[in-house]
Amino acid sequence: MSTNNVWTHKGTFLLAAVGSAVGLGNLWRFPYLAGENGGGAFLLVYALTIFAVGIPILIAETMLGRNSRRSPIMGMRFLTRTHHTSRAWESIGWLGAVSAFVILSFYSVIAGWAIHYTGLMLSGGLIDADAERVAASFDVLLASPPLLALYHSLFIGASALIVGLGVHRGIENGLRILMPALFVILMVVLAYAVMIGDMAAAADFLFTFHLADLSLEGWLEAMGQSFFTLSLGMGAIMAYGAYMSGDASLTGTAFTVAIVDTAVALVAGLAIFALVFGAGLDPAEGPGLMFVTLPLAFGEMPGGTLLGAVFFLLVLGAALSSAISLIEPVAAYLVERFDLSRPQAVSAMVVASWALGLLTVFSFNAWASDSPFHELFGRSPFAVLELLTNIFMPLGGLLIALFAGWVLTHGEVTKEMRTGASWFRVWRLLVRFVAPAAVAFVFLRSIPQVQGYWVPAIGAAVIVGAFAAAHSFLVERHGS
Ligand code: PHE
């Protein structure tokens, strides 16, 4: 059974894909990774991967969705049948579902912090606070599992509500309100940063290239980040692509998504670093950049609490529009495969992901420096999950590129792309050779560097096993 959902307008896919792409990855992760990995050097690798690897895969993934008109797992099953090729390609759908589920679990915990900070800003709790007090207030939040779990539940619940309402009533309507609002807020934050921050220092930091600053781990992070920020390799784009109008241009849309996404990361990065440098603070703060350094800057500036509240609302909205794209591919699959109602499917996905999210909740307190995960994998549960997605997303992307490049027929691809012969040839070269080589290169080079690299593989196997068990239970209940 194929889906009969199609976006209401030709341009809705673009809106949805931008909504998925722009999120914590742009506002929280990009600035702190750039800050930790030498600014411009990181940006260079990141931008190169976005354009040489990200865009071609974005086109490929959308194409697989639109061509099959099914949720990612069913879509890949359909495509392997119609192309008489190995069912192993179905792993694209499964890898995506597993990553979506894992990412949602920690994404929601982090996004929950923004709920806390919106409240803190509005209540004026951090006005004129010194560095110690701001840092202490972050530590208090992180030290409290009930508080973290509460925000995690609120955030994931809100995302589930939107997806549960359906593709049109929930996702489309939600995005139509959220996305323009986010754009306006981003412009306000930027204007403010230009007026009172140190833009020159921010630009210098982000755009000066010191390639030597970039470690091997930095390369892997930049590459992982470019997949993460474009929502690639995990079914979100494929699921949305299944609803895309046949008339919309794949190439044009993919370039627009990548450009908007990169622009938002840069604007957010510039604004954040301008405020941070303006307040004389340290850019290499890590994940605390947005939650310690920035609130400190907000606390010191005139009208900062209001700006701060608005900023954290931006973070929340952007995270929400991404989280719904993490739920959709799995929910759509459950509806398609097991005839679950949409609310049932969404609940199944979200409740499981919520529970996995508790690992992240405890990664900041009880299990911050000592846990079974540290003994096995040398890192916290959250870090293990993050590493998993840094591996799964490029791997999924690699398989998508190979499938679109080698399995889809020339006729199908030209029918989908409807572009000139020369761009078609460039694209095919990129997905057939360049993207796979880039992913393989980063993987191979990083293997000896990452401590206990093989161990997260066991973690992956466990998660996949649990999935398979739950799945066979559903198959049994459903019959067939
Ligand atoms: N692209 C989103 C961000 O930058 C994260 C995301 C990844 C969303 C994968 C959906 C799928 O925050």
Short mmCIF file of C-alpha atoms and ligand atoms in Angstrom, two decimals:
data_model
loop_
_atom_site.label_atom_id
_atom_site.label_comp_id
_atom_site.label_asym_id
_atom_site.label_seq_id
_atom_site.Cartn_x
_atom_site.Cartn_y
_atom_site.Cartn_z
CA MET A 1 0.00 0.00 0.00
CA SER A 2 1.54 3.26 -1.01
CA THR A 3 0.78 6.49 0.75
CA ASN A 4 -1.71 8.87 -0.74
CA ASN A 5 -0.44 11.85 1.20
CA VAL A 6 0.94 14.64 -0.92
CA TRP A 7 1.90 18.09 0.36
CA THR A 8 -0.77 20.68 -0.35
CA HIS A 9 1.52 22.95 -2.36
CA LYS A 10 4.41 22.49 -4.70
CA GLY A 11 6.65 24.42 -2.33
CA THR A 12 5.65 22.69 0.89
CA PHE A 13 8.41 20.12 0.63
CA LEU A 14 10.94 22.95 0.66
CA LEU A 15 9.35 24.43 3.78
CA ALA A 16 9.30 21.03 5.47
CA ALA A 17 12.87 20.17 4.48
CA VAL A 18 14.15 23.53 5.73
CA GLY A 19 12.17 22.99 8.92
CA SER A 20 13.84 19.63 9.35
CA ALA A 21 17.30 20.90 8.47
CA VAL A 22 17.34 24.04 10.59
CA GLY A 23 17.47 23.03 14.23
CA LEU A 24 19.73 22.49 17.20
CA GLY A 25 22.35 21.47 14.66
CA ASN A 26 22.55 25.03 13.39
CA LEU A 27 21.95 27.01 16.54
CA TRP A 28 23.60 24.90 19.20
CA ARG A 29 25.91 22.32 17.65
CA PHE A 30 27.48 24.21 14.76
CA PRO A 31 28.67 27.20 16.80
CA TYR A 32 30.13 25.10 19.60
CA LEU A 33 31.81 22.62 17.28
CA ALA A 34 33.29 25.48 15.27
CA GLY A 35 34.39 27.07 18.54
CA GLU A 36 36.11 23.91 19.68
CA ASN A 37 37.70 23.04 16.36
CA GLY A 38 39.41 26.20 15.35
CA GLY A 39 36.61 28.25 13.75
CA GLY A 40 37.44 28.78 10.08
CA ALA A 41 39.20 25.46 9.59
CA PHE A 42 36.12 23.63 10.74
CA LEU A 43 33.92 25.80 8.57
CA LEU A 44 35.96 24.96 5.49
CA VAL A 45 35.60 21.20 5.86
CA TYR A 46 31.96 21.61 6.80
CA ALA A 47 31.13 23.77 3.78
CA LEU A 48 33.04 21.52 1.40
CA THR A 49 31.17 18.45 2.60
CA ILE A 50 27.82 20.24 2.41
CA PHE A 51 28.31 21.14 -1.20
CA ALA A 52 30.25 18.18 -2.61
CA VAL A 53 28.59 15.45 -0.58
CA GLY A 54 25.52 16.84 1.19
CA ILE A 55 23.67 18.31 -1.78
CA PRO A 56 24.09 15.28 -4.08
CA ILE A 57 22.88 12.99 -1.29
CA LEU A 58 20.02 15.34 -0.47
CA ILE A 59 18.91 15.04 -4.09
CA ALA A 60 19.35 11.27 -3.98
CA GLU A 61 17.38 10.84 -0.77
CA THR A 62 14.50 13.03 -1.92
CA MET A 63 14.47 11.10 -5.17
CA LEU A 64 14.17 7.74 -3.42
CA GLY A 65 11.24 9.06 -1.41
CA ARG A 66 9.42 10.63 -4.32
CA ASN A 67 10.06 7.70 -6.61
CA SER A 68 8.71 5.13 -4.17
CA ARG A 69 5.99 7.30 -2.61
CA ARG A 70 6.28 5.24 0.55
CA SER A 71 7.78 5.56 4.01
CA PRO A 72 11.54 4.87 3.96
CA ILE A 73 11.48 1.21 4.99
CA MET A 74 8.56 0.27 2.76
CA GLY A 75 9.94 2.51 0.05
CA MET A 76 13.29 0.72 -0.01
CA ARG A 77 11.51 -2.64 0.02
CA PHE A 78 9.46 -1.51 -2.96
CA LEU A 79 12.50 -0.21 -4.84
CA THR A 80 14.53 -3.36 -4.28
CA ARG A 81 11.63 -5.42 -5.66
CA THR A 82 11.00 -3.26 -8.69
CA HIS A 83 14.72 -3.21 -9.45
CA HIS A 84 15.27 -6.90 -8.81
CA THR A 85 18.16 -6.20 -6.55
CA SER A 86 19.32 -7.39 -3.15
CA ARG A 87 17.03 -6.87 -0.19
CA ALA A 88 20.11 -5.78 1.72
CA TRP A 89 19.36 -2.27 0.43
CA GLU A 90 16.41 -2.26 2.79
CA SER A 91 19.01 -1.56 5.43
CA ILE A 92 18.83 2.07 4.23
CA GLY A 93 15.33 2.27 5.63
CA TRP A 94 16.20 0.42 8.81
CA LEU A 95 19.35 2.39 9.47
CA GLY A 96 17.30 5.54 9.05
CA ALA A 97 14.60 4.39 11.42
CA VAL A 98 17.11 3.43 14.09
CA SER A 99 18.99 6.73 13.76
CA ALA A 100 15.80 8.76 13.85
CA PHE A 101 14.81 6.99 17.00
CA VAL A 102 18.22 7.50 18.64
CA ILE A 103 18.57 11.13 17.58
CA LEU A 104 15.08 12.01 18.79
CA SER A 105 15.93 10.53 22.18
CA PHE A 106 18.76 12.95 22.90
CA TYR A 107 17.55 15.81 20.72
CA SER A 108 14.50 16.14 22.91
CA VAL A 109 16.54 16.26 26.12
CA ILE A 110 18.75 19.06 24.82
CA ALA A 111 15.82 20.97 23.33
CA GLY A 112 14.22 20.71 26.76
CA TRP A 113 17.03 22.84 28.18
CA ALA A 114 15.79 25.67 25.99
CA ILE A 115 12.41 25.48 27.77
CA HIS A 116 14.23 25.99 31.05
CA TYR A 117 16.23 28.91 29.71
CA THR A 118 13.22 30.62 28.16
CA GLY A 119 11.73 30.59 31.65
CA LEU A 120 14.95 31.75 33.30
CA MET A 121 15.26 34.66 30.89
CA LEU A 122 11.64 35.74 31.27
CA SER A 123 11.82 35.61 35.04
CA GLY A 124 14.94 37.75 34.97
CA GLY A 125 16.73 35.09 36.96
CA LEU A 126 20.09 35.77 35.35
CA ILE A 127 20.17 39.57 35.18
CA ASP A 128 23.65 40.80 36.06
CA ALA A 129 24.65 37.33 37.19
CA ASP A 130 28.38 36.70 37.17
CA ALA A 131 30.00 33.84 35.31
CA GLU A 132 29.99 31.62 38.32
CA ARG A 133 26.31 32.04 38.98
CA VAL A 134 25.34 31.39 35.37
CA ALA A 135 27.53 28.30 35.25
CA ALA A 136 26.12 27.17 38.58
CA SER A 137 22.56 27.52 37.34
CA PHE A 138 23.37 25.32 34.34
CA ASP A 139 24.94 22.79 36.66
CA VAL A 140 21.84 22.79 38.84
CA LEU A 141 19.70 22.02 35.82
CA LEU A 142 22.00 19.23 34.65
CA ALA A 143 22.21 17.76 38.11
CA SER A 144 18.46 17.24 38.34
CA PRO A 145 17.15 14.15 36.55
CA PRO A 146 13.49 14.97 37.37
CA LEU A 147 13.80 18.45 35.89
CA LEU A 148 15.56 17.17 32.78
CA ALA A 149 13.01 14.41 32.38
CA LEU A 150 10.17 16.89 32.77
CA TYR A 151 11.44 19.17 29.99
CA HIS A 152 12.28 16.15 27.84
CA SER A 153 8.69 14.92 28.24
CA LEU A 154 7.20 18.32 27.46
CA PHE A 155 9.25 18.72 24.32
CA ILE A 156 8.76 15.24 22.94
CA GLY A 157 5.06 15.44 23.82
CA ALA A 158 4.63 18.65 21.84
CA SER A 159 6.39 17.12 18.83
CA ALA A 160 4.23 14.01 19.06
CA LEU A 161 1.09 16.12 19.17
CA ILE A 162 1.98 17.86 15.90
CA VAL A 163 2.82 14.65 14.04
CA GLY A 164 -0.15 12.86 15.58
CA LEU A 165 -2.47 15.42 14.01
CA GLY A 166 -1.38 14.27 10.58
CA VAL A 167 0.69 15.40 7.63
CA HIS A 168 -1.62 18.25 6.66
CA ARG A 169 -3.37 19.26 9.85
CA GLY A 170 -0.31 18.85 12.05
CA ILE A 171 2.97 19.07 10.17
CA GLU A 172 2.02 21.49 7.38
CA ASN A 173 0.03 23.86 9.53
CA GLY A 174 2.63 23.81 12.26
CA LEU A 175 5.43 24.64 9.84
CA ARG A 176 3.46 27.43 8.23
CA ILE A 177 3.35 29.25 11.54
CA LEU A 178 6.73 28.25 12.93
CA MET A 179 9.06 28.90 10.02
CA PRO A 180 8.25 32.57 9.29
CA ALA A 181 8.29 33.30 13.01
CA LEU A 182 11.73 31.74 13.33
CA PHE A 183 13.02 33.82 10.45
CA VAL A 184 11.84 37.06 12.06
CA ILE A 185 13.37 36.14 15.42
CA LEU A 186 16.70 35.24 13.83
CA MET A 187 16.81 38.64 12.15
CA VAL A 188 16.07 40.39 15.45
CA VAL A 189 18.85 38.48 17.18
CA LEU A 190 21.25 39.27 14.36
CA ALA A 191 20.39 42.97 14.39
CA TYR A 192 20.95 43.10 18.11
CA ALA A 193 24.28 41.28 17.84
CA VAL A 194 25.42 43.72 15.16
CA MET A 195 24.50 46.67 17.35
CA ILE A 196 26.00 45.62 20.63
CA GLY A 197 28.28 42.66 19.92
CA ASP A 198 31.76 42.43 18.45
CA MET A 199 30.93 41.37 14.90
CA ALA A 200 34.46 41.92 13.62
CA ALA A 201 35.89 39.47 16.12
CA ALA A 202 33.14 36.98 15.34
CA ALA A 203 33.77 37.16 11.60
CA ASP A 204 37.49 36.89 12.14
CA PHE A 205 37.00 33.82 14.28
CA LEU A 206 34.63 32.05 11.87
CA PHE A 207 36.32 32.94 8.62
CA THR A 208 40.03 32.80 9.29
CA PHE A 209 41.42 29.47 8.24
CA HIS A 210 44.05 27.79 10.35
CA LEU A 211 43.91 24.31 8.88
CA ALA A 212 46.41 23.19 11.48
CA ASP A 213 43.76 23.69 14.16
CA LEU A 214 41.71 20.90 12.74
CA SER A 215 42.35 17.52 14.30
CA LEU A 216 41.33 14.27 12.71
CA GLU A 217 38.49 14.04 15.15
CA GLY A 218 37.56 17.54 13.99
CA TRP A 219 37.29 16.27 10.41
CA LEU A 220 34.96 13.52 11.49
CA GLU A 221 32.90 15.99 13.48
CA ALA A 222 32.66 18.43 10.58
CA MET A 223 31.57 15.66 8.26
CA GLY A 224 29.10 14.21 10.77
CA GLN A 225 27.77 17.69 11.38
CA SER A 226 27.15 18.32 7.69
CA PHE A 227 24.99 15.19 7.53
CA PHE A 228 23.29 16.02 10.79
CA THR A 229 22.45 19.57 9.83
CA LEU A 230 20.96 18.55 6.48
CA SER A 231 18.98 15.75 8.18
CA LEU A 232 20.57 13.28 5.78
CA GLY A 233 20.80 9.55 5.68
CA MET A 234 18.07 8.74 8.11
CA GLY A 235 14.76 8.77 6.37
CA ALA A 236 13.46 12.22 7.36
CA ILE A 237 14.09 13.65 3.92
CA MET A 238 12.97 10.43 2.24
CA ALA A 239 9.69 10.44 4.18
CA TYR A 240 9.05 14.07 3.31
CA GLY A 241 10.13 13.39 -0.27
CA ALA A 242 7.40 10.76 -0.55
CA TYR A 243 4.87 13.59 -0.22
CA MET A 244 6.65 15.91 -2.65
CA SER A 245 4.85 17.16 -5.72
CA GLY A 246 6.07 15.61 -8.95
CA ASP A 247 6.48 19.10 -10.41
CA ALA A 248 8.90 20.48 -7.84
CA SER A 249 12.55 20.61 -8.92
CA LEU A 250 14.85 18.27 -7.04
CA THR A 251 18.04 20.17 -7.77
CA GLY A 252 16.63 23.61 -7.09
CA THR A 253 15.05 22.47 -3.87
CA ALA A 254 18.17 20.72 -2.61
CA PHE A 255 20.36 23.76 -3.28
CA THR A 256 17.87 26.04 -1.58
CA VAL A 257 17.69 23.81 1.49
CA ALA A 258 21.49 23.62 1.76
CA ILE A 259 21.96 27.34 1.24
CA VAL A 260 19.28 28.35 3.74
CA ASP A 261 20.57 25.83 6.26
CA THR A 262 24.17 27.00 5.92
CA ALA A 263 23.09 30.64 6.05
CA VAL A 264 21.20 30.05 9.29
CA ALA A 265 24.20 28.29 10.84
CA LEU A 266 26.46 31.17 9.82
CA VAL A 267 24.09 33.89 10.98
CA ALA A 268 23.55 32.09 14.27
CA GLY A 269 27.29 31.51 14.63
CA LEU A 270 28.12 35.14 13.88
CA ALA A 271 25.45 36.45 16.24
CA ILE A 272 26.43 34.11 19.05
CA PHE A 273 30.17 34.77 18.75
CA ALA A 274 29.60 38.51 18.40
CA LEU A 275 27.72 38.49 21.70
CA VAL A 276 30.28 36.18 23.30
CA PHE A 277 33.30 38.22 22.17
CA GLY A 278 31.49 41.46 22.95
CA ALA A 279 31.17 40.27 26.53
CA GLY A 280 34.81 39.13 26.57
CA LEU A 281 33.97 35.44 26.97
CA ASP A 282 35.53 32.21 25.73
CA PRO A 283 34.27 30.78 22.40
CA ALA A 284 35.56 27.26 23.06
CA GLU A 285 33.07 26.50 25.77
CA GLY A 286 31.73 23.32 24.16
CA PRO A 287 28.08 22.31 24.56
CA GLY A 288 27.72 24.94 27.28
CA LEU A 289 28.27 27.73 24.74
CA MET A 290 24.58 28.32 24.26
CA PHE A 291 23.52 27.62 27.81
CA VAL A 292 26.29 29.25 29.84
CA THR A 293 28.28 31.67 27.76
CA LEU A 294 25.35 33.13 25.90
CA PRO A 295 23.04 33.65 28.91
CA LEU A 296 25.96 35.36 30.60
CA ALA A 297 26.21 37.72 27.67
CA PHE A 298 22.43 38.24 27.72
CA GLY A 299 22.53 39.00 31.43
CA GLU A 300 24.99 41.83 30.89
CA MET A 301 23.41 43.60 27.95
CA PRO A 302 20.61 46.16 27.99
CA GLY A 303 17.29 44.47 27.22
CA GLY A 304 19.17 41.21 27.32
CA THR A 305 16.54 39.21 29.15
CA LEU A 306 13.93 39.89 26.53
CA LEU A 307 16.36 39.14 23.73
CA GLY A 308 17.43 36.02 25.59
CA ALA A 309 13.85 34.80 25.95
CA VAL A 310 13.21 35.43 22.28
CA PHE A 311 16.43 33.63 21.38
CA PHE A 312 15.55 30.52 23.36
CA LEU A 313 12.09 30.50 21.79
CA LEU A 314 13.87 30.45 18.45
CA VAL A 315 15.90 27.47 19.58
CA LEU A 316 12.73 25.71 20.73
CA GLY A 317 10.81 26.35 17.53
CA ALA A 318 13.69 25.27 15.32
CA ALA A 319 14.13 22.12 17.37
CA LEU A 320 10.42 21.36 17.19
CA SER A 321 10.30 21.59 13.40
CA SER A 322 13.24 19.17 13.27
CA ALA A 323 11.89 16.74 15.84
CA ILE A 324 8.69 16.23 13.89
CA SER A 325 10.74 15.12 10.90
CA LEU A 326 12.39 12.52 13.11
CA ILE A 327 9.04 11.07 14.13
CA GLU A 328 7.41 11.06 10.70
CA PRO A 329 9.47 8.33 8.93
CA VAL A 330 8.96 5.80 11.70
CA ALA A 331 5.32 6.72 12.32
CA ALA A 332 4.53 6.57 8.60
CA TYR A 333 6.11 3.13 8.44
CA LEU A 334 4.05 1.80 11.36
CA VAL A 335 0.88 3.15 9.77
CA GLU A 336 1.72 1.70 6.38
CA ARG A 337 2.96 -1.66 7.53
CA PHE A 338 0.71 -2.49 10.47
CA ASP A 339 -2.38 -0.39 9.79
CA LEU A 340 -1.89 1.38 13.10
CA SER A 341 -3.77 4.64 13.46
CA ARG A 342 -1.53 7.70 13.28
CA PRO A 343 -1.85 8.47 17.00
CA GLN A 344 -0.98 4.86 17.83
CA ALA A 345 2.03 4.88 15.53
CA VAL A 346 3.29 8.20 16.84
CA SER A 347 2.87 7.09 20.44
CA ALA A 348 4.75 3.86 19.86
CA MET A 349 7.70 5.70 18.36
CA VAL A 350 7.73 8.53 20.84
CA VAL A 351 7.30 6.48 24.00
CA ALA A 352 10.19 4.21 23.04
CA SER A 353 12.39 7.15 22.11
CA TRP A 354 11.42 8.96 25.31
CA ALA A 355 12.57 5.97 27.34
CA LEU A 356 15.89 5.83 25.52
CA GLY A 357 16.20 9.55 26.23
CA LEU A 358 16.53 8.75 29.93
CA LEU A 359 20.05 7.53 29.16
CA THR A 360 20.85 11.06 28.06
CA VAL A 361 19.12 12.52 31.10
CA PHE A 362 21.42 10.49 33.35
CA SER A 363 24.48 11.28 31.26
CA PHE A 364 24.64 14.71 32.86
CA ASN A 365 24.41 13.64 36.47
CA ALA A 366 24.46 10.10 37.88
CA TRP A 367 26.28 8.73 34.83
CA ALA A 368 28.30 11.78 33.90
CA SER A 369 31.69 10.35 34.63
CA ASP A 370 31.06 6.85 35.81
CA SER A 371 28.62 4.33 34.38
CA PRO A 372 28.53 0.92 32.77
CA PHE A 373 28.91 2.84 29.51
CA HIS A 374 32.18 4.38 30.67
CA GLU A 375 33.51 0.96 31.55
CA LEU A 376 32.51 -0.53 28.22
CA PHE A 377 32.89 2.34 25.82
CA GLY A 378 34.98 4.92 27.64
CA ARG A 379 32.27 7.58 27.36
CA SER A 380 28.90 8.60 28.70
CA PRO A 381 25.69 7.08 27.30
CA PHE A 382 24.91 10.40 25.57
CA ALA A 383 28.34 10.48 23.95
CA VAL A 384 27.89 6.88 22.80
CA LEU A 385 24.53 7.73 21.22
CA GLU A 386 26.01 10.79 19.55
CA LEU A 387 28.90 8.77 18.20
CA LEU A 388 26.46 6.18 16.90
CA THR A 389 24.57 8.78 14.93
CA ASN A 390 27.84 10.24 13.65
CA ILE A 391 28.49 6.80 12.19
CA PHE A 392 24.97 5.84 11.13
CA MET A 393 24.10 9.03 9.29
CA PRO A 394 27.11 9.03 6.95
CA LEU A 395 26.70 5.29 6.49
CA GLY A 396 23.03 5.74 5.57
CA GLY A 397 24.00 8.59 3.28
CA LEU A 398 26.65 6.46 1.63
CA LEU A 399 24.16 3.68 0.90
CA ILE A 400 21.61 6.18 -0.42
CA ALA A 401 24.21 7.66 -2.74
CA LEU A 402 25.21 4.21 -4.00
CA PHE A 403 21.62 3.12 -4.52
CA ALA A 404 20.64 6.28 -6.41
CA GLY A 405 23.89 6.26 -8.34
CA TRP A 406 24.12 2.60 -9.32
CA VAL A 407 20.73 0.92 -8.93
CA LEU A 408 18.20 3.45 -10.19
CA THR A 409 18.06 3.40 -13.96
CA HIS A 410 19.22 6.24 -16.13
CA GLY A 411 15.65 6.76 -17.35
CA GLU A 412 14.20 7.00 -13.85
CA VAL A 413 16.79 9.45 -12.68
CA THR A 414 16.48 11.76 -15.66
CA LYS A 415 12.70 11.65 -15.31
CA GLU A 416 12.99 12.69 -11.64
CA MET A 417 15.71 15.27 -12.12
CA ARG A 418 14.61 16.82 -15.38
CA THR A 419 17.86 18.74 -15.64
CA GLY A 420 20.41 19.31 -18.35
CA ALA A 421 22.77 16.51 -19.30
CA SER A 422 25.83 18.19 -17.83
CA TRP A 423 24.48 18.69 -14.30
CA PHE A 424 23.12 15.17 -14.44
CA ARG A 425 26.61 13.90 -15.20
CA VAL A 426 28.15 15.93 -12.40
CA TRP A 427 25.55 14.70 -9.94
CA ARG A 428 26.07 11.11 -10.95
CA LEU A 429 29.81 11.41 -10.60
CA LEU A 430 29.31 12.86 -7.14
CA VAL A 431 26.92 10.18 -5.88
CA ARG A 432 28.70 7.30 -7.56
CA PHE A 433 32.25 8.12 -6.54
CA VAL A 434 32.92 11.33 -4.69
CA ALA A 435 30.39 11.03 -1.86
CA PRO A 436 31.16 7.36 -1.14
CA ALA A 437 34.89 8.03 -1.24
CA ALA A 438 34.59 10.99 1.12
CA VAL A 439 32.57 9.03 3.63
CA ALA A 440 34.88 6.03 3.40
CA PHE A 441 37.94 8.24 3.78
CA VAL A 442 36.73 9.84 6.96
CA PHE A 443 35.67 6.50 8.38
CA LEU A 444 38.94 4.77 7.64
CA ARG A 445 41.10 7.59 8.88
CA SER A 446 39.20 7.96 12.08
CA ILE A 447 39.02 4.32 13.09
CA PRO A 448 42.37 4.16 14.88
CA GLN A 449 41.74 7.57 16.46
CA VAL A 450 38.47 6.98 18.17
CA GLN A 451 38.92 5.08 21.35
CA GLY A 452 36.98 1.85 21.47
CA TYR A 453 35.49 2.45 18.03
CA TRP A 454 34.34 -1.12 17.68
CA VAL A 455 32.54 -1.03 20.98
CA PRO A 456 29.77 1.38 19.95
CA ALA A 457 29.20 -1.11 17.16
CA ILE A 458 28.03 -3.53 19.83
CA GLY A 459 25.74 -0.81 21.16
CA ALA A 460 24.36 -0.45 17.66
CA ALA A 461 23.80 -4.17 17.39
CA VAL A 462 21.90 -4.17 20.67
CA ILE A 463 19.62 -1.35 19.56
CA VAL A 464 19.03 -2.99 16.19
CA GLY A 465 18.33 -6.29 17.96
CA ALA A 466 15.77 -4.66 20.25
CA PHE A 467 14.16 -3.11 17.21
CA ALA A 468 14.03 -6.43 15.39
CA ALA A 469 12.43 -8.08 18.41
CA ALA A 470 9.77 -5.37 18.71
CA HIS A 471 9.21 -5.64 15.00
CA SER A 472 8.74 -9.38 14.92
CA PHE A 473 6.28 -9.00 17.78
CA LEU A 474 4.26 -6.57 15.67
CA VAL A 475 4.49 -8.81 12.62
CA GLU A 476 3.20 -11.71 14.63
CA ARG A 477 0.29 -9.75 16.02
CA HIS A 478 -0.61 -8.32 12.68
CA GLY A 479 -0.21 -11.56 10.75
CA SER A 480 1.73 -11.63 7.46
N1 PHE B 1 18.95 18.77 10.95
C1 PHE B 1 18.54 18.88 12.31
C2 PHE B 1 19.34 19.95 12.99
O1 PHE B 1 20.22 20.53 12.41
C3 PHE B 1 18.69 17.59 13.06
C4 PHE B 1 18.05 16.46 12.38
C5 PHE B 1 18.82 15.40 11.98
C6 PHE B 1 16.69 16.47 12.10
C7 PHE B 1 18.27 14.36 11.30
C8 PHE B 1 16.13 15.42 11.41
C9 PHE B 1 16.91 14.38 11.01
O2 PHE B 1 19.12 20.23 14.13
#
